[in-house]
mmCIF file of C-alpha atoms in Angstrom:
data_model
loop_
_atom_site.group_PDB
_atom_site.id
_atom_site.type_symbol
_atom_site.label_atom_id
_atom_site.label_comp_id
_atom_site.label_asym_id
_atom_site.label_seq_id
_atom_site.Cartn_x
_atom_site.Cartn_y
_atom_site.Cartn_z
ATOM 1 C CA UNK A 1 1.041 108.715 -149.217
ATOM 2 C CA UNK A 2 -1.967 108.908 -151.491
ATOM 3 C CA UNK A 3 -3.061 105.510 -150.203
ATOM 4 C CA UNK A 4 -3.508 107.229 -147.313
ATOM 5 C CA UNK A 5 -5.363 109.762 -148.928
ATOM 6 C CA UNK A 6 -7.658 106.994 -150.415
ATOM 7 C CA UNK A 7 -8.370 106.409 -146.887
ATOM 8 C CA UNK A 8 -8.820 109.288 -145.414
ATOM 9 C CA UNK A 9 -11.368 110.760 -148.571
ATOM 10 C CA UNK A 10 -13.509 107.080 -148.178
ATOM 11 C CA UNK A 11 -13.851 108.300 -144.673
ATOM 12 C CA UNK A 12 -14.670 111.481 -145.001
ATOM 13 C CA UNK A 13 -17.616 110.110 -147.919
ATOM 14 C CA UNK A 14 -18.440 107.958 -145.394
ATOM 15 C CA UNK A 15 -19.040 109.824 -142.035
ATOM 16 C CA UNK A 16 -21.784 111.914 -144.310
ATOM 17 C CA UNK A 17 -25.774 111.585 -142.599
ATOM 18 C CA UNK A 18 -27.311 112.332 -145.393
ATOM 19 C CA UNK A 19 -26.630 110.421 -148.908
ATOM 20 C CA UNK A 20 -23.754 111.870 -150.645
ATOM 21 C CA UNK A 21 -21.209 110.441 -152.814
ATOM 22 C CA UNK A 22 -20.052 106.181 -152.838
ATOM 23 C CA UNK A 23 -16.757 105.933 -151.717
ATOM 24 C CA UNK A 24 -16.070 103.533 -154.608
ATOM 25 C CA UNK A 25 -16.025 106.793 -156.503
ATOM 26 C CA UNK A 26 -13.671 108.272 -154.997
ATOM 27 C CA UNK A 27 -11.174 105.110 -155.131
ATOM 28 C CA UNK A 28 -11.542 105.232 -158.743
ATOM 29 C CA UNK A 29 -10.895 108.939 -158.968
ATOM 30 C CA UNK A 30 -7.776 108.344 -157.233
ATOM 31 C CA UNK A 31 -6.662 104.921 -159.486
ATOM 32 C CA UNK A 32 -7.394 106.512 -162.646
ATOM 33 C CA UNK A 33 -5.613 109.879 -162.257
ATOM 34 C CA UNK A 34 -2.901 108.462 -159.934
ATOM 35 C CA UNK A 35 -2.773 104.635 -161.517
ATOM 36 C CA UNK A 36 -2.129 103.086 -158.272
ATOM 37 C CA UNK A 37 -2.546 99.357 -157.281
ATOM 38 C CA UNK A 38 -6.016 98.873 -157.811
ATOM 39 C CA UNK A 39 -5.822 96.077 -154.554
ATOM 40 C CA UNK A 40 -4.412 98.355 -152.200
ATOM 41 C CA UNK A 41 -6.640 101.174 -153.192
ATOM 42 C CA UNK A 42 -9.099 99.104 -152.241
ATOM 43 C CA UNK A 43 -8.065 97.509 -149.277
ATOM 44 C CA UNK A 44 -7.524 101.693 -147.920
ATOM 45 C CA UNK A 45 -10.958 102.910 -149.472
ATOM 46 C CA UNK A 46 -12.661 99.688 -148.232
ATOM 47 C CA UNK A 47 -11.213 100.381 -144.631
ATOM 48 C CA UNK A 48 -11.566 104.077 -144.601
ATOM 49 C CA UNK A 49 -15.366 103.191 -145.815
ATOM 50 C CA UNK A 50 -16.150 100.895 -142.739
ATOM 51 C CA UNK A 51 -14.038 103.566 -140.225
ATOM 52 C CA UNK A 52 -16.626 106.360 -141.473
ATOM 53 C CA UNK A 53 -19.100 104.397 -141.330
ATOM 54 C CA UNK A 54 -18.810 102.898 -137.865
ATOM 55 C CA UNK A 55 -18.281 106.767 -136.505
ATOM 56 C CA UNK A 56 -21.124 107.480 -138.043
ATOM 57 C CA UNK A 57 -23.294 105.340 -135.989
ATOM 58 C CA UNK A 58 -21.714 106.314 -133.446
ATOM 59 C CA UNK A 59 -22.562 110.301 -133.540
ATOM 60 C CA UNK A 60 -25.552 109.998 -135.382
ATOM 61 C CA UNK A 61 -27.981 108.958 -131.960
ATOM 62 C CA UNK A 62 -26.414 112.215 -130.457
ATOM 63 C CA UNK A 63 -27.573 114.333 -133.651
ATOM 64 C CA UNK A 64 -31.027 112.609 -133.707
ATOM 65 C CA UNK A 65 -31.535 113.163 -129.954
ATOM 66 C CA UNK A 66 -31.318 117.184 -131.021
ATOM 67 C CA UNK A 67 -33.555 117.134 -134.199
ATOM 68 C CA UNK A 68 -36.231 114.117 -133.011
ATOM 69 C CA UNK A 69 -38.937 114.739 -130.689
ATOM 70 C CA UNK A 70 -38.352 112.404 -127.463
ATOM 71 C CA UNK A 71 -40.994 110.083 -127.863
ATOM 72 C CA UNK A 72 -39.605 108.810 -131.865
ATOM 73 C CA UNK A 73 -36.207 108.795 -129.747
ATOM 74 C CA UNK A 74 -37.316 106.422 -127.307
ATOM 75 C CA UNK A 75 -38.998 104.362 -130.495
ATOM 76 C CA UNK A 76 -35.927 104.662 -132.200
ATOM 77 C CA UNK A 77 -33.948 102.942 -129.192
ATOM 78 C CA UNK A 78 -36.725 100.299 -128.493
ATOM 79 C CA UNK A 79 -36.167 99.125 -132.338
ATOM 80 C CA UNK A 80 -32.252 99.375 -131.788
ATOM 81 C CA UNK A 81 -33.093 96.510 -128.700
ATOM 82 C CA UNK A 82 -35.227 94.249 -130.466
ATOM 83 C CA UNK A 83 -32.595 93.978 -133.397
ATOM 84 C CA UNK A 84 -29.814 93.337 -130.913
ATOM 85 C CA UNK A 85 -31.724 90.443 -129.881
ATOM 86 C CA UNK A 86 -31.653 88.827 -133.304
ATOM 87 C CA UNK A 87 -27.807 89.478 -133.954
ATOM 88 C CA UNK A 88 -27.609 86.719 -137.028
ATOM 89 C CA UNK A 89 -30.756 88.376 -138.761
ATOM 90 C CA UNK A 90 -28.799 91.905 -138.324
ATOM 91 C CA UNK A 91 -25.860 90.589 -139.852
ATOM 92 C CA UNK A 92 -27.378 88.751 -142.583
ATOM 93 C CA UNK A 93 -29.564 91.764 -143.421
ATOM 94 C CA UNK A 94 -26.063 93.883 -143.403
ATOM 95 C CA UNK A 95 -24.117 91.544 -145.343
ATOM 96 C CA UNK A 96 -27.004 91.230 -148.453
ATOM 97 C CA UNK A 97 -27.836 94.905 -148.551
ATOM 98 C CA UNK A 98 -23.993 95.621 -148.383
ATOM 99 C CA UNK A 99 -24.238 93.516 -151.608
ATOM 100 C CA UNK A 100 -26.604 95.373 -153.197
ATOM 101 C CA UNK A 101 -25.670 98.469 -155.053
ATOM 102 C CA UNK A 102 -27.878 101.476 -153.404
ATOM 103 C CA UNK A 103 -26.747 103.576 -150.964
ATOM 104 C CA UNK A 104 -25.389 102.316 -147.190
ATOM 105 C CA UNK A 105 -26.188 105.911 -145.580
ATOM 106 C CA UNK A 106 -29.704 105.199 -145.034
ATOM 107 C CA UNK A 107 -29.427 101.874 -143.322
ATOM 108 C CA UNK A 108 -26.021 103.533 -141.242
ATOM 109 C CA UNK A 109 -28.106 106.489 -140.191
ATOM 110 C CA UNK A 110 -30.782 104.127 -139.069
ATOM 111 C CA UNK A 111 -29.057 102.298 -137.297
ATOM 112 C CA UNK A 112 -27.524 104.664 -135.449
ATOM 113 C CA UNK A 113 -30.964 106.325 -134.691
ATOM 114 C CA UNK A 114 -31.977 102.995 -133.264
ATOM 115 C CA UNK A 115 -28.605 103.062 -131.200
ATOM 116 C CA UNK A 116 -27.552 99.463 -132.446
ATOM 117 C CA UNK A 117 -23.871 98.923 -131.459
ATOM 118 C CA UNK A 118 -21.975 98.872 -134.390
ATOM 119 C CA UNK A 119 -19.310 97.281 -133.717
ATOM 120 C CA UNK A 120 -20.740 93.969 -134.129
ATOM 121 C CA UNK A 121 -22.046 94.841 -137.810
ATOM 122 C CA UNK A 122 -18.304 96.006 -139.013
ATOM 123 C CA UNK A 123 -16.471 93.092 -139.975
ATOM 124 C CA UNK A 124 -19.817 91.947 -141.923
ATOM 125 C CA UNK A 125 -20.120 95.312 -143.134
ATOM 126 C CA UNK A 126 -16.225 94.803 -144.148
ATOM 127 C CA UNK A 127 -16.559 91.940 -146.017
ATOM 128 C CA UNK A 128 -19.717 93.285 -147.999
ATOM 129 C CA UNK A 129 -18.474 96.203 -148.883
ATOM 130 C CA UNK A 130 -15.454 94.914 -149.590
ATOM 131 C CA UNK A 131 -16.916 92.644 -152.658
ATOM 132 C CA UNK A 132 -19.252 95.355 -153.723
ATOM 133 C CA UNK A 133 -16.531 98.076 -153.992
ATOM 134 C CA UNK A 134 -14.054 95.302 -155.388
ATOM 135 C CA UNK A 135 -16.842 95.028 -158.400
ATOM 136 C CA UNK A 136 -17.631 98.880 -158.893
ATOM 137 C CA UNK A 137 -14.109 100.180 -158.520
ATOM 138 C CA UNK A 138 -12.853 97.445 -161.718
ATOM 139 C CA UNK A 139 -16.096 98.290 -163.257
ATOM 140 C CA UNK A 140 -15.032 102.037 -162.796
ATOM 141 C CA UNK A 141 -11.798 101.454 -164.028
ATOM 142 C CA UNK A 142 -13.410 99.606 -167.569
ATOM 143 C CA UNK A 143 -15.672 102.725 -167.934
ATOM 144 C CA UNK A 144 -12.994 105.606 -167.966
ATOM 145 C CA UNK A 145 -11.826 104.312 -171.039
ATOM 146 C CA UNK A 146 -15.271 106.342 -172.325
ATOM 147 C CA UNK A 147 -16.275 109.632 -170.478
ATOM 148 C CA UNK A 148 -19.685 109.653 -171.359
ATOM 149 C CA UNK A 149 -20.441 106.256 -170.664
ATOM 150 C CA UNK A 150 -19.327 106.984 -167.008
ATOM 151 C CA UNK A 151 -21.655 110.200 -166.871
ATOM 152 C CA UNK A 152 -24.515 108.375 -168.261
ATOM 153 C CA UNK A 153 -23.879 105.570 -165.573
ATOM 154 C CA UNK A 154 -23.787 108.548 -162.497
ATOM 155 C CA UNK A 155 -26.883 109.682 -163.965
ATOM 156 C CA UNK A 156 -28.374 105.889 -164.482
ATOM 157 C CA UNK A 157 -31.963 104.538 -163.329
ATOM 158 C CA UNK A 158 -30.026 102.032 -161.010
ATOM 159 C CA UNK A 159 -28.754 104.913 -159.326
ATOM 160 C CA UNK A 160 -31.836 107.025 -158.920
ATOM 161 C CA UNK A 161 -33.912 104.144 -157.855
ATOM 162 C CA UNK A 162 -30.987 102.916 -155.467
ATOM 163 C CA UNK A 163 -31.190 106.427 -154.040
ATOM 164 C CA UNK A 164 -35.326 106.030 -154.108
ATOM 165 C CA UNK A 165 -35.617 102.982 -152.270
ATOM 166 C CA UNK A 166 -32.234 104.312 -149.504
ATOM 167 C CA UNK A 167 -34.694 107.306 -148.890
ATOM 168 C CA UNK A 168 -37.459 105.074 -148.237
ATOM 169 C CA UNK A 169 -36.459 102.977 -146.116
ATOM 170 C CA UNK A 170 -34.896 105.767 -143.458
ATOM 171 C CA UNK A 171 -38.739 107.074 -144.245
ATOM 172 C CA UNK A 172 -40.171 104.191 -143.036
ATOM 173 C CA UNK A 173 -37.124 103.458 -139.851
ATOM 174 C CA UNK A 174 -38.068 107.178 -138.793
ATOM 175 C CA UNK A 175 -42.043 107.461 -139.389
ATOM 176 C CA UNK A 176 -42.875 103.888 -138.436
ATOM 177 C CA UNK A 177 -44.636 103.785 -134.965
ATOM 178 C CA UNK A 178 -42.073 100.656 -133.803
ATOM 179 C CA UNK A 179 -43.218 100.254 -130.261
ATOM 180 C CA UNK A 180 -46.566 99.752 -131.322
ATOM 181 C CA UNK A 181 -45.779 97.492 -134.229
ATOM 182 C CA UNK A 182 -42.981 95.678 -131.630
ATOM 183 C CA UNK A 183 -45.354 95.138 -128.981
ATOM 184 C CA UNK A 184 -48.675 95.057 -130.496
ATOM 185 C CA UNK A 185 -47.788 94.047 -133.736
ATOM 186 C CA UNK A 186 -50.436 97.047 -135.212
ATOM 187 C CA UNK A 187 -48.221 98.853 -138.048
ATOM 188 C CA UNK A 188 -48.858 102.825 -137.279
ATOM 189 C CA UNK A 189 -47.152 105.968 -138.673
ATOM 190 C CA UNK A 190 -46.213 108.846 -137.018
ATOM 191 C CA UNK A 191 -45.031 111.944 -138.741
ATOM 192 C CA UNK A 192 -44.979 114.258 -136.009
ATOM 193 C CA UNK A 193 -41.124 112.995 -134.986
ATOM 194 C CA UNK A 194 -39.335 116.560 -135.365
ATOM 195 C CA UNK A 195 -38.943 118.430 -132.105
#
């Protein structure tokens, strides 16, 4: 039963459109204070992860159609068709930033926005976060032996620049001019994108 709460708490971390806590955290919350079987906490968190995140793409266009004016909408959507041209390049892209430890929300959000079908960039996503949770969650589990080595590693430059850098880029997916820069290759901003 608490696997299933593993699960169901990755989700819920997960289905977030705005950056809130790694779901890694909250599989090590429940494997240090419940010392389950670190593999099968991470097989549920890992799936709950890519559930959440795959709903949010899938709600997210409907929330940016309300809050984004309709011409960044119809940019948004003419970026999401470009990248679904170049599937390998989208998946490689996914699998590598997966990799890296800063945020997913940003690129999730984005992608949604753009109204990219996810359901192509799950089982990468999957595998990626799979291997990056796999290292966090044991290197979670090595750091509750000291409590304030775990706060000073919430609170850690890698962190706040991962954090930085997630905020940027949904800065540049959402004030980049893409049908300009898609179809005349002229890189323009556009910060008027709010309805």
């Amino acid at each position: 039963m608490i696997y299933i709460a593993v699960l169901i708490a990755s989700f819920i971390v997960d289905i977030i459109p705005f950056i809130g806590p790694p779901a890694w955290i909250v599989m090590v919350f429940f494997q240090v204070k419940y010392h389950l079987n670190i593999w099968i906490v991470l097989t549920a968190g890992v799936i709950g992860s890519t559930l959440g995140r795959y709903v949010l793409t899938l709600y997210i266009p409907y929330l940016s159609a309300k809050i984004l004016s309709k011409e960044k909408d119809e940019d948004l959507t003419l970026l999401g068709k470009k990248l679904s041209g170049k599937k390998w390049k989208v998946l490689l892209f996914v699998f590598i930033y997966t990799l890296i430890p800063i945020p997913t929300t940003p690129l999730f959000t984005a992608m949604g926005m753009a109204k990219i079908k996810p359901i192509y960039i799950m089982p990468v996503f999957l595998v990626g976060k799979f291997l990056s949770d796999m290292y966090m969650v044991f290197a979670g589990m090595f750091a509750t032996d000291n409590i304030k080595q775990i706060l000073k590693g919430l609170i850690s430059w890698q962190t706040i620049t991962g954090s930085i850098l997630g905020l940027i880029f949904l800065a540049l997916m959402l004030f980049t001019n893409w049908k300009t820069l898609l179809l005349k290759r002229k890189l323009v901003f556009n910060f008027h994108v709010w309805k």
